[in-house]
């Protein structure tokens, strides 16, 4: 009687071991398996709770290891300014991310979470990171090659002007590469960038996040995705996300779609547009982003012809997913589904239903995640949201996680810690600043240019609210969501850059807003005035006046009436400047240059030439807005594509780099004639004689 019992016990034990052996091999854990096979295997093992958890993104302040385990959370984010500690080091960041990740890995299936951050101009939330120029500045850069010169022999006044080629996508790609490394330095594998909005009205508070009013420039600059994610393989299937490795991050094209075209430039408002305008202006950057393998797309708060984008099934599912074959995941914006209703969250259950059924795959909750999970679960159980819709959402999220190797390398380490604020990255940012500067005026006649400035001068006055303010020159989305004032991080102010550039015998005097008495008592060789906008983000930045920050206008009047001056505008968009233009000798648009202010001084003092061109139309008056190149009422102060260069044969110009950072196409003609030719034949808006630069 004993033997049979032992025999059956042995058999059961062997069966148990066999079962364990089978369990040890799970296809979804095998990196040698095709991604679709891994997705199918894992999806088939998941409960509804685990699936809903994957669609949930929460803010780091409500996350913990226990929360990750209990709710199977699929993603965490840092909102603007949300950091583990003030001036946190890479080690502090990595430890925080890993603690959350360990919670996710301890769940039954061990699905890693993906951590995201708004790295929109460098890893800008993080202290000591390199902060690059905002997109509005990068859109003004130009990639130029093959020197071509035209000379009009009968012209009395000859000046140089660079022609209007494409933007500098190679620069964007290199910035993407550096940003990816600095994001990885903090243990984070996902960046909510780039913004590929086509801003059609500078009154919009997010216009500085847009490369241009022209979709062609925005399309070119989507090469930043190749820097963030890596160059896609030759045979990559269109629409399938691609992230090359541990030194790359998943990117996010945003905000789908039409966010840059809202009525009167009001943030989160309604974009009134016909099909041709939507598909011809606002949609093209998404074509390029998808072709370049972008991993995720974020939906816009705004509406298109009255339909909220977060509930727009026709555009999110019908167009983005079905027509464009996008196979990454679609993520909501912060509290995005809440804003489907007015007021926000008035009927949250309906918002969950409308958002997910529209095609949103991951919901940036970000705080009250139990309410979202409960409502989503209930809606699925009632078949109001189908299981097939949930499976599609989870499959897309898993596809990104598998593709980027998150299952094989879920935990971060300090191997990239030295990349944060790296010298080479700061030099790249400095290059980007130089290339983004646009020279709008230079002297009161073509043959009497004021720039470049001499490094050897007796006394130079530097003035203005933005000359010695690192926070102001970085703008919004810098350390804090709204940005800040003063020494918010590590960097070089424009004032410090000027001091380090001039000769040893040159005295630099700084006075933010000198009065008449100060000006009468002092004798200056010339003055540099740096003024502009205060930092802002999103709706706070909506502005119908577009004036420079007080006392900027008075600073210009007081100084320029007594000494020759160059004015540098630090702003996220064109601002009202025409009333002061006759007072100044030179005018430079510096946009929001970021931490590397040395790039401004490099060009002001002639170590490098001006090569930037306006990627936005500079209006005369806000009453003209919206006004974009090609409009029938086009009458700007400075037209789209405008940008002077300096005559390198005149004294003061550095022989070292007389034509900027790269070879450039130079056209030597009278300014009024070249603009007539370019605007007639290249932009198609008719003959346009432009004399603003000579005011």
Short mmCIF file of C-alpha atoms in Angstrom, two decimals, residues 151-523:
data_model
loop_
_atom_site.label_atom_id
_atom_site.label_comp_id
_atom_site.label_asym_id
_atom_site.label_seq_id
_atom_site.Cartn_x
_atom_site.Cartn_y
_atom_site.Cartn_z
CA UNK A 151 26.65 90.98 -57.17
CA UNK A 152 24.65 93.82 -58.66
CA UNK A 153 27.32 96.09 -60.07
CA UNK A 154 25.08 99.12 -60.47
CA UNK A 155 23.88 99.11 -56.85
CA UNK A 156 25.08 102.10 -54.89
CA UNK A 157 24.40 100.51 -51.50
CA UNK A 158 25.56 96.94 -51.19
CA UNK A 159 24.74 94.79 -48.19
CA UNK A 160 24.82 91.11 -47.39
CA UNK A 161 21.79 89.03 -46.65
CA UNK A 162 21.57 85.29 -46.35
CA UNK A 163 18.94 83.68 -48.53
CA UNK A 164 16.03 81.69 -47.17
CA UNK A 165 16.84 77.97 -47.20
CA UNK A 166 15.62 75.32 -44.79
CA UNK A 167 16.02 75.44 -41.02
CA UNK A 168 18.78 73.48 -39.31
CA UNK A 169 17.45 69.96 -38.71
CA UNK A 170 20.96 68.65 -38.04
CA UNK A 171 21.23 71.05 -35.11
CA UNK A 172 17.84 69.84 -33.87
CA UNK A 173 18.99 66.23 -34.11
CA UNK A 174 22.16 66.95 -32.14
CA UNK A 175 20.15 68.76 -29.47
CA UNK A 176 17.88 65.73 -29.30
CA UNK A 177 20.88 63.48 -28.74
CA UNK A 178 22.21 65.66 -25.93
CA UNK A 179 18.78 65.98 -24.33
CA UNK A 180 18.29 62.21 -24.38
CA UNK A 181 21.58 61.73 -22.53
CA UNK A 182 20.70 64.36 -19.92
CA UNK A 183 17.26 62.85 -19.40
CA UNK A 184 18.82 59.39 -19.02
CA UNK A 185 21.24 60.94 -16.50
CA UNK A 186 18.27 61.22 -14.16
CA UNK A 187 17.07 57.65 -14.81
CA UNK A 188 14.16 58.74 -16.99
CA UNK A 189 13.41 57.03 -20.36
CA UNK A 190 10.56 59.20 -21.71
CA UNK A 191 10.44 62.87 -22.77
CA UNK A 192 7.25 64.79 -23.56
CA UNK A 193 8.88 66.42 -26.59
CA UNK A 194 8.92 67.75 -29.23
CA UNK A 195 6.07 70.22 -29.55
CA UNK A 196 5.25 70.25 -33.26
CA UNK A 197 2.54 72.90 -33.11
CA UNK A 198 2.37 75.39 -35.97
CA UNK A 199 1.76 78.66 -34.13
CA UNK A 200 -0.36 80.94 -36.29
CA UNK A 201 -0.91 83.70 -33.71
CA UNK A 202 1.84 85.03 -31.41
CA UNK A 203 -0.76 86.02 -28.83
CA UNK A 204 -0.86 82.33 -27.89
CA UNK A 205 0.97 81.65 -24.62
CA UNK A 206 2.67 78.55 -26.00
CA UNK A 207 3.97 80.13 -29.21
CA UNK A 208 7.59 79.83 -28.04
CA UNK A 209 7.12 76.05 -27.98
CA UNK A 210 6.50 76.18 -31.75
CA UNK A 211 9.32 76.25 -34.29
CA UNK A 212 7.46 78.40 -36.81
CA UNK A 213 4.26 79.68 -38.35
CA UNK A 214 5.31 77.69 -41.44
CA UNK A 215 4.64 73.95 -41.24
CA UNK A 216 7.61 73.22 -43.52
CA UNK A 217 10.08 74.48 -40.92
CA UNK A 218 8.28 72.54 -38.18
CA UNK A 219 8.45 69.41 -40.33
CA UNK A 220 12.19 69.81 -40.85
CA UNK A 221 12.82 70.28 -37.14
CA UNK A 222 11.09 66.99 -36.28
CA UNK A 223 14.59 65.57 -36.84
CA UNK A 224 14.96 66.18 -33.12
CA UNK A 225 13.04 62.89 -32.79
CA UNK A 226 15.94 61.08 -34.47
CA UNK A 227 18.24 62.57 -31.85
CA UNK A 228 15.98 61.66 -28.94
CA UNK A 229 15.12 58.15 -30.13
CA UNK A 230 17.87 57.23 -32.57
CA UNK A 231 18.08 56.86 -36.34
CA UNK A 232 15.40 54.47 -37.55
CA UNK A 233 16.47 51.31 -39.40
CA UNK A 234 16.21 51.39 -43.19
CA UNK A 235 13.42 48.81 -43.35
CA UNK A 236 11.44 50.13 -40.39
CA UNK A 237 7.67 49.83 -40.91
CA UNK A 238 5.99 53.22 -41.09
CA UNK A 239 4.15 54.10 -37.92
CA UNK A 240 5.94 51.60 -35.68
CA UNK A 241 7.78 53.30 -32.80
CA UNK A 242 11.53 52.97 -32.56
CA UNK A 243 13.88 53.71 -29.64
CA UNK A 244 17.49 52.69 -30.25
CA UNK A 245 18.86 51.88 -26.81
CA UNK A 246 19.71 52.86 -23.25
CA UNK A 247 21.16 56.21 -24.30
CA UNK A 248 17.91 57.19 -26.04
CA UNK A 249 14.45 58.11 -24.80
CA UNK A 250 10.91 57.69 -26.09
CA UNK A 251 9.73 60.94 -27.67
CA UNK A 252 6.27 62.51 -27.81
CA UNK A 253 4.92 64.61 -30.69
CA UNK A 254 2.41 67.12 -29.31
CA UNK A 255 -0.27 68.47 -29.17
CA UNK A 256 -2.48 66.66 -31.64
CA UNK A 257 -3.80 68.60 -33.50
CA UNK A 258 -4.36 72.29 -34.33
CA UNK A 259 -3.23 73.68 -30.96
CA UNK A 260 -1.31 76.46 -32.70
CA UNK A 261 -4.34 77.70 -34.61
CA UNK A 262 -6.82 78.57 -31.88
CA UNK A 263 -9.10 81.58 -32.29
CA UNK A 264 -7.29 84.78 -31.29
CA UNK A 265 -4.41 82.69 -29.97
CA UNK A 266 -6.31 81.74 -26.82
CA UNK A 267 -4.81 78.67 -25.17
CA UNK A 268 -6.95 75.52 -25.14
CA UNK A 269 -9.50 77.31 -27.34
CA UNK A 270 -11.19 76.39 -30.61
CA UNK A 271 -9.35 76.08 -33.92
CA UNK A 272 -11.72 77.07 -36.68
CA UNK A 273 -10.33 75.56 -39.85
CA UNK A 274 -11.41 73.81 -43.01
CA UNK A 275 -10.07 70.41 -44.02
CA UNK A 276 -7.46 71.93 -46.31
CA UNK A 277 -6.12 74.14 -43.51
CA UNK A 278 -6.10 71.34 -40.95
CA UNK A 279 -4.40 68.80 -43.18
CA UNK A 280 -2.19 71.31 -44.99
CA UNK A 281 -0.95 73.42 -42.06
CA UNK A 282 -1.36 71.63 -38.73
CA UNK A 283 -1.16 67.95 -39.66
CA UNK A 284 2.07 67.75 -41.72
CA UNK A 285 4.48 67.71 -38.74
CA UNK A 286 2.73 64.55 -37.54
CA UNK A 287 3.34 62.89 -40.90
CA UNK A 288 7.07 63.46 -40.42
CA UNK A 289 7.06 62.51 -36.75
CA UNK A 290 5.40 59.18 -37.48
CA UNK A 291 7.74 58.42 -40.38
CA UNK A 292 10.65 59.09 -38.00
CA UNK A 293 9.32 56.49 -35.57
CA UNK A 294 7.97 58.71 -32.79
CA UNK A 295 6.88 56.51 -29.88
CA UNK A 296 3.97 58.55 -28.52
CA UNK A 297 1.61 61.36 -29.45
CA UNK A 298 -0.02 63.70 -26.94
CA UNK A 299 -3.52 65.03 -27.55
CA UNK A 300 -4.28 68.75 -27.40
CA UNK A 301 -6.54 70.47 -24.88
CA UNK A 302 -7.96 72.52 -27.74
CA UNK A 303 -10.90 71.84 -30.01
CA UNK A 304 -11.21 71.63 -33.78
CA UNK A 305 -14.37 73.26 -35.10
CA UNK A 306 -15.98 72.87 -31.69
CA UNK A 307 -15.03 69.23 -31.08
CA UNK A 308 -12.71 68.65 -28.10
CA UNK A 309 -9.60 66.86 -29.30
CA UNK A 310 -9.56 64.61 -26.22
CA UNK A 311 -12.93 63.25 -27.36
CA UNK A 312 -12.32 63.41 -31.11
CA UNK A 313 -12.60 59.83 -32.38
CA UNK A 314 -12.49 60.89 -36.04
CA UNK A 315 -9.07 62.53 -35.73
CA UNK A 316 -7.42 60.43 -33.00
CA UNK A 317 -8.56 56.98 -34.12
CA UNK A 318 -9.84 57.64 -37.62
CA UNK A 319 -6.94 59.76 -38.84
CA UNK A 320 -3.91 59.38 -36.57
CA UNK A 321 -4.20 55.65 -35.96
CA UNK A 322 -6.03 54.40 -39.03
CA UNK A 323 -5.04 56.83 -41.80
CA UNK A 324 -1.48 57.56 -40.67
CA UNK A 325 -0.94 54.03 -39.28
CA UNK A 326 0.48 55.28 -35.99
CA UNK A 327 1.17 52.26 -33.77
CA UNK A 328 2.71 53.87 -30.71
CA UNK A 329 0.50 55.04 -27.88
CA UNK A 330 -1.64 58.16 -27.60
CA UNK A 331 -1.43 59.96 -24.27
CA UNK A 332 -3.71 62.61 -22.83
CA UNK A 333 -2.42 65.93 -21.56
CA UNK A 334 -2.38 66.80 -17.85
CA UNK A 335 -5.99 66.47 -16.61
CA UNK A 336 -6.82 66.39 -20.32
CA UNK A 337 -9.87 64.14 -20.15
CA UNK A 338 -11.24 66.21 -17.26
CA UNK A 339 -11.46 69.18 -19.62
CA UNK A 340 -13.69 67.38 -22.09
CA UNK A 341 -16.55 68.81 -20.04
CA UNK A 342 -17.13 72.41 -18.98
CA UNK A 343 -16.43 73.01 -16.19
CA UNK A 344 -13.64 70.42 -16.04
CA UNK A 345 -14.54 67.11 -14.35
CA UNK A 346 -18.23 68.03 -14.26
CA UNK A 347 -18.98 64.46 -15.39
CA UNK A 348 -15.78 62.52 -14.92
CA UNK A 349 -17.25 59.14 -15.82
CA UNK A 350 -18.38 60.53 -19.16
CA UNK A 351 -14.91 62.07 -19.68
CA UNK A 352 -13.25 58.67 -19.15
CA UNK A 353 -15.70 57.08 -21.58
CA UNK A 354 -15.31 59.78 -24.24
CA UNK A 355 -11.52 59.99 -23.95
CA UNK A 356 -10.75 56.28 -24.11
CA UNK A 357 -13.33 55.61 -26.81
CA UNK A 358 -11.86 58.48 -28.84
CA UNK A 359 -8.56 56.59 -28.90
CA UNK A 360 -6.56 57.81 -25.91
CA UNK A 361 -4.42 54.92 -24.69
CA UNK A 362 -2.75 56.37 -21.60
CA UNK A 363 -4.45 58.89 -19.33
CA UNK A 364 -2.31 61.50 -17.55
CA UNK A 365 -4.62 61.45 -14.53
CA UNK A 366 -2.41 62.71 -12.68
CA UNK A 367 -3.56 62.71 -9.00
CA UNK A 368 -6.92 61.04 -8.32
CA UNK A 369 -6.00 57.78 -9.99
CA UNK A 370 -8.40 55.58 -7.99
CA UNK A 371 -11.34 57.50 -9.40
CA UNK A 372 -10.05 56.96 -12.93
CA UNK A 373 -9.35 53.27 -12.36
CA UNK A 374 -12.77 52.69 -10.78
CA UNK A 375 -14.62 54.51 -13.56
CA UNK A 376 -12.68 52.84 -16.36
CA UNK A 377 -13.19 49.40 -14.82
CA UNK A 378 -16.91 49.99 -14.38
CA UNK A 379 -17.28 51.23 -17.96
CA UNK A 380 -15.58 48.11 -19.31
CA UNK A 381 -17.67 45.81 -17.13
CA UNK A 382 -20.79 47.53 -18.49
CA UNK A 383 -19.45 47.19 -22.08
CA UNK A 384 -19.58 50.98 -22.52
CA UNK A 385 -15.87 50.75 -23.23
CA UNK A 386 -15.13 47.55 -25.11
CA UNK A 387 -12.46 45.10 -24.04
CA UNK A 388 -11.05 45.33 -27.56
CA UNK A 389 -10.48 49.08 -27.06
CA UNK A 390 -8.66 48.40 -23.79
CA UNK A 391 -6.61 45.65 -25.43
CA UNK A 392 -5.65 48.02 -28.23
CA UNK A 393 -4.55 50.66 -25.72
CA UNK A 394 -2.51 48.23 -23.64
CA UNK A 395 -0.95 46.64 -26.75
CA UNK A 396 0.28 50.06 -27.87
CA UNK A 397 1.74 50.85 -24.45
CA UNK A 398 3.46 47.47 -24.29
CA UNK A 399 4.78 47.92 -27.84
CA UNK A 400 6.65 51.05 -26.76
CA UNK A 401 7.96 49.40 -23.60
CA UNK A 402 9.15 46.31 -25.47
CA UNK A 403 10.64 48.35 -28.32
CA UNK A 404 12.73 50.55 -26.03
CA UNK A 405 14.08 47.56 -24.07
CA UNK A 406 12.37 48.50 -20.83
CA UNK A 407 11.67 44.86 -19.95
CA UNK A 408 15.35 43.95 -20.32
CA UNK A 409 16.69 47.09 -18.61
CA UNK A 410 13.99 48.39 -16.27
CA UNK A 411 16.29 49.85 -13.61
CA UNK A 412 18.41 52.95 -14.14
CA UNK A 413 21.97 53.41 -12.95
CA UNK A 414 24.46 56.25 -12.71
CA UNK A 415 26.31 55.45 -15.93
CA UNK A 416 24.92 58.61 -17.56
CA UNK A 417 25.23 60.87 -14.51
CA UNK A 418 28.17 62.77 -15.98
CA UNK A 419 26.05 63.77 -18.99
CA UNK A 420 24.01 66.31 -17.01
CA UNK A 421 25.19 69.80 -17.90
CA UNK A 422 28.14 68.31 -19.78
CA UNK A 423 30.58 70.82 -21.27
CA UNK A 424 30.00 69.53 -24.81
CA UNK A 425 26.26 69.96 -24.38
CA UNK A 426 26.69 73.51 -23.17
CA UNK A 427 28.88 74.24 -26.19
CA UNK A 428 26.14 72.83 -28.40
CA UNK A 429 23.58 75.07 -26.69
CA UNK A 430 25.92 78.02 -27.20
CA UNK A 431 26.11 77.17 -30.90
CA UNK A 432 22.31 77.00 -31.02
CA UNK A 433 22.07 80.44 -29.42
CA UNK A 434 24.46 81.92 -31.98
CA UNK A 435 22.53 80.44 -34.87
CA UNK A 436 19.14 81.52 -33.52
CA UNK A 437 19.93 85.23 -33.24
CA UNK A 438 18.21 87.34 -35.88
CA UNK A 439 19.63 90.74 -36.78
CA UNK A 440 16.69 93.03 -37.51
CA UNK A 441 18.43 96.40 -37.75
CA UNK A 442 22.08 97.38 -38.12
CA UNK A 443 22.80 101.07 -38.49
CA UNK A 444 20.75 103.82 -40.01
CA UNK A 445 22.01 103.23 -43.53
CA UNK A 446 23.23 100.10 -45.34
CA UNK A 447 26.87 101.24 -45.42
CA UNK A 448 27.03 102.38 -41.79
CA UNK A 449 26.53 99.22 -39.79
CA UNK A 450 26.71 99.34 -36.00
CA UNK A 451 27.39 95.66 -35.35
CA UNK A 452 29.66 93.92 -34.67
CA UNK A 453 30.65 95.84 -31.58
CA UNK A 454 34.33 96.50 -30.82
CA UNK A 455 35.78 94.50 -27.94
CA UNK A 456 38.16 97.32 -27.14
CA UNK A 457 36.19 100.32 -25.96
CA UNK A 458 36.65 102.69 -23.05
CA UNK A 459 33.32 102.17 -21.26
CA UNK A 460 30.30 100.07 -22.20
CA UNK A 461 26.89 100.40 -20.57
CA UNK A 462 24.85 97.22 -20.20
CA UNK A 463 21.26 97.76 -19.11
CA UNK A 464 17.81 96.22 -19.10
CA UNK A 465 15.74 93.80 -17.04
CA UNK A 466 17.02 90.75 -18.94
CA UNK A 467 20.76 91.47 -19.05
CA UNK A 468 21.60 89.82 -15.73
CA UNK A 469 18.68 87.43 -15.20
CA UNK A 470 19.24 83.77 -16.04
CA UNK A 471 15.62 82.85 -15.34
CA UNK A 472 14.32 85.48 -17.74
CA UNK A 473 16.60 84.33 -20.56
CA UNK A 474 15.50 80.70 -20.07
CA UNK A 475 11.77 81.51 -20.09
CA UNK A 476 8.94 79.20 -19.07
CA UNK A 477 9.37 75.45 -18.56
CA UNK A 478 12.70 76.11 -16.83
CA UNK A 479 13.19 74.49 -13.39
CA UNK A 480 9.59 75.49 -12.63
CA UNK A 481 6.56 75.20 -14.91
CA UNK A 482 6.28 79.00 -15.19
CA UNK A 483 10.01 79.56 -15.13
CA UNK A 484 11.53 81.96 -12.65
CA UNK A 485 13.71 85.00 -12.06
CA UNK A 486 17.38 85.19 -11.14
CA UNK A 487 19.89 82.40 -10.73
CA UNK A 488 17.44 79.51 -11.08
CA UNK A 489 20.12 77.07 -12.27
CA UNK A 490 23.69 76.94 -13.55
CA UNK A 491 24.39 79.06 -16.60
CA UNK A 492 25.81 82.26 -18.07
CA UNK A 493 23.85 85.50 -18.18
CA UNK A 494 24.21 87.84 -21.12
CA UNK A 495 25.90 90.38 -18.85
CA UNK A 496 28.50 87.88 -17.70
CA UNK A 497 29.02 86.82 -21.30
CA UNK A 498 29.71 90.41 -22.35
CA UNK A 499 32.18 90.86 -19.50
CA UNK A 500 34.09 87.74 -20.51
CA UNK A 501 34.21 88.78 -24.18
CA UNK A 502 35.46 92.36 -24.13
CA UNK A 503 39.09 93.37 -23.79
CA UNK A 504 40.79 93.63 -20.41
CA UNK A 505 40.99 97.39 -20.64
CA UNK A 506 37.27 97.78 -21.41
CA UNK A 507 35.09 98.84 -18.49
CA UNK A 508 31.61 97.27 -18.41
CA UNK A 509 29.09 99.20 -16.32
CA UNK A 510 25.76 97.55 -15.48
CA UNK A 511 22.67 99.51 -14.51
CA UNK A 512 19.32 97.83 -14.98
CA UNK A 513 17.31 101.01 -15.60
CA UNK A 514 19.51 104.11 -15.46
CA UNK A 515 17.75 107.45 -15.13
CA UNK A 516 18.57 110.77 -16.82
CA UNK A 517 20.88 111.81 -14.01
CA UNK A 518 22.95 108.65 -14.35
CA UNK A 519 23.24 109.09 -18.10
CA UNK A 520 24.30 112.74 -17.80
CA UNK A 521 27.05 111.91 -15.31
CA UNK A 522 28.57 109.11 -17.38
CA UNK A 523 30.26 108.91 -20.75
#
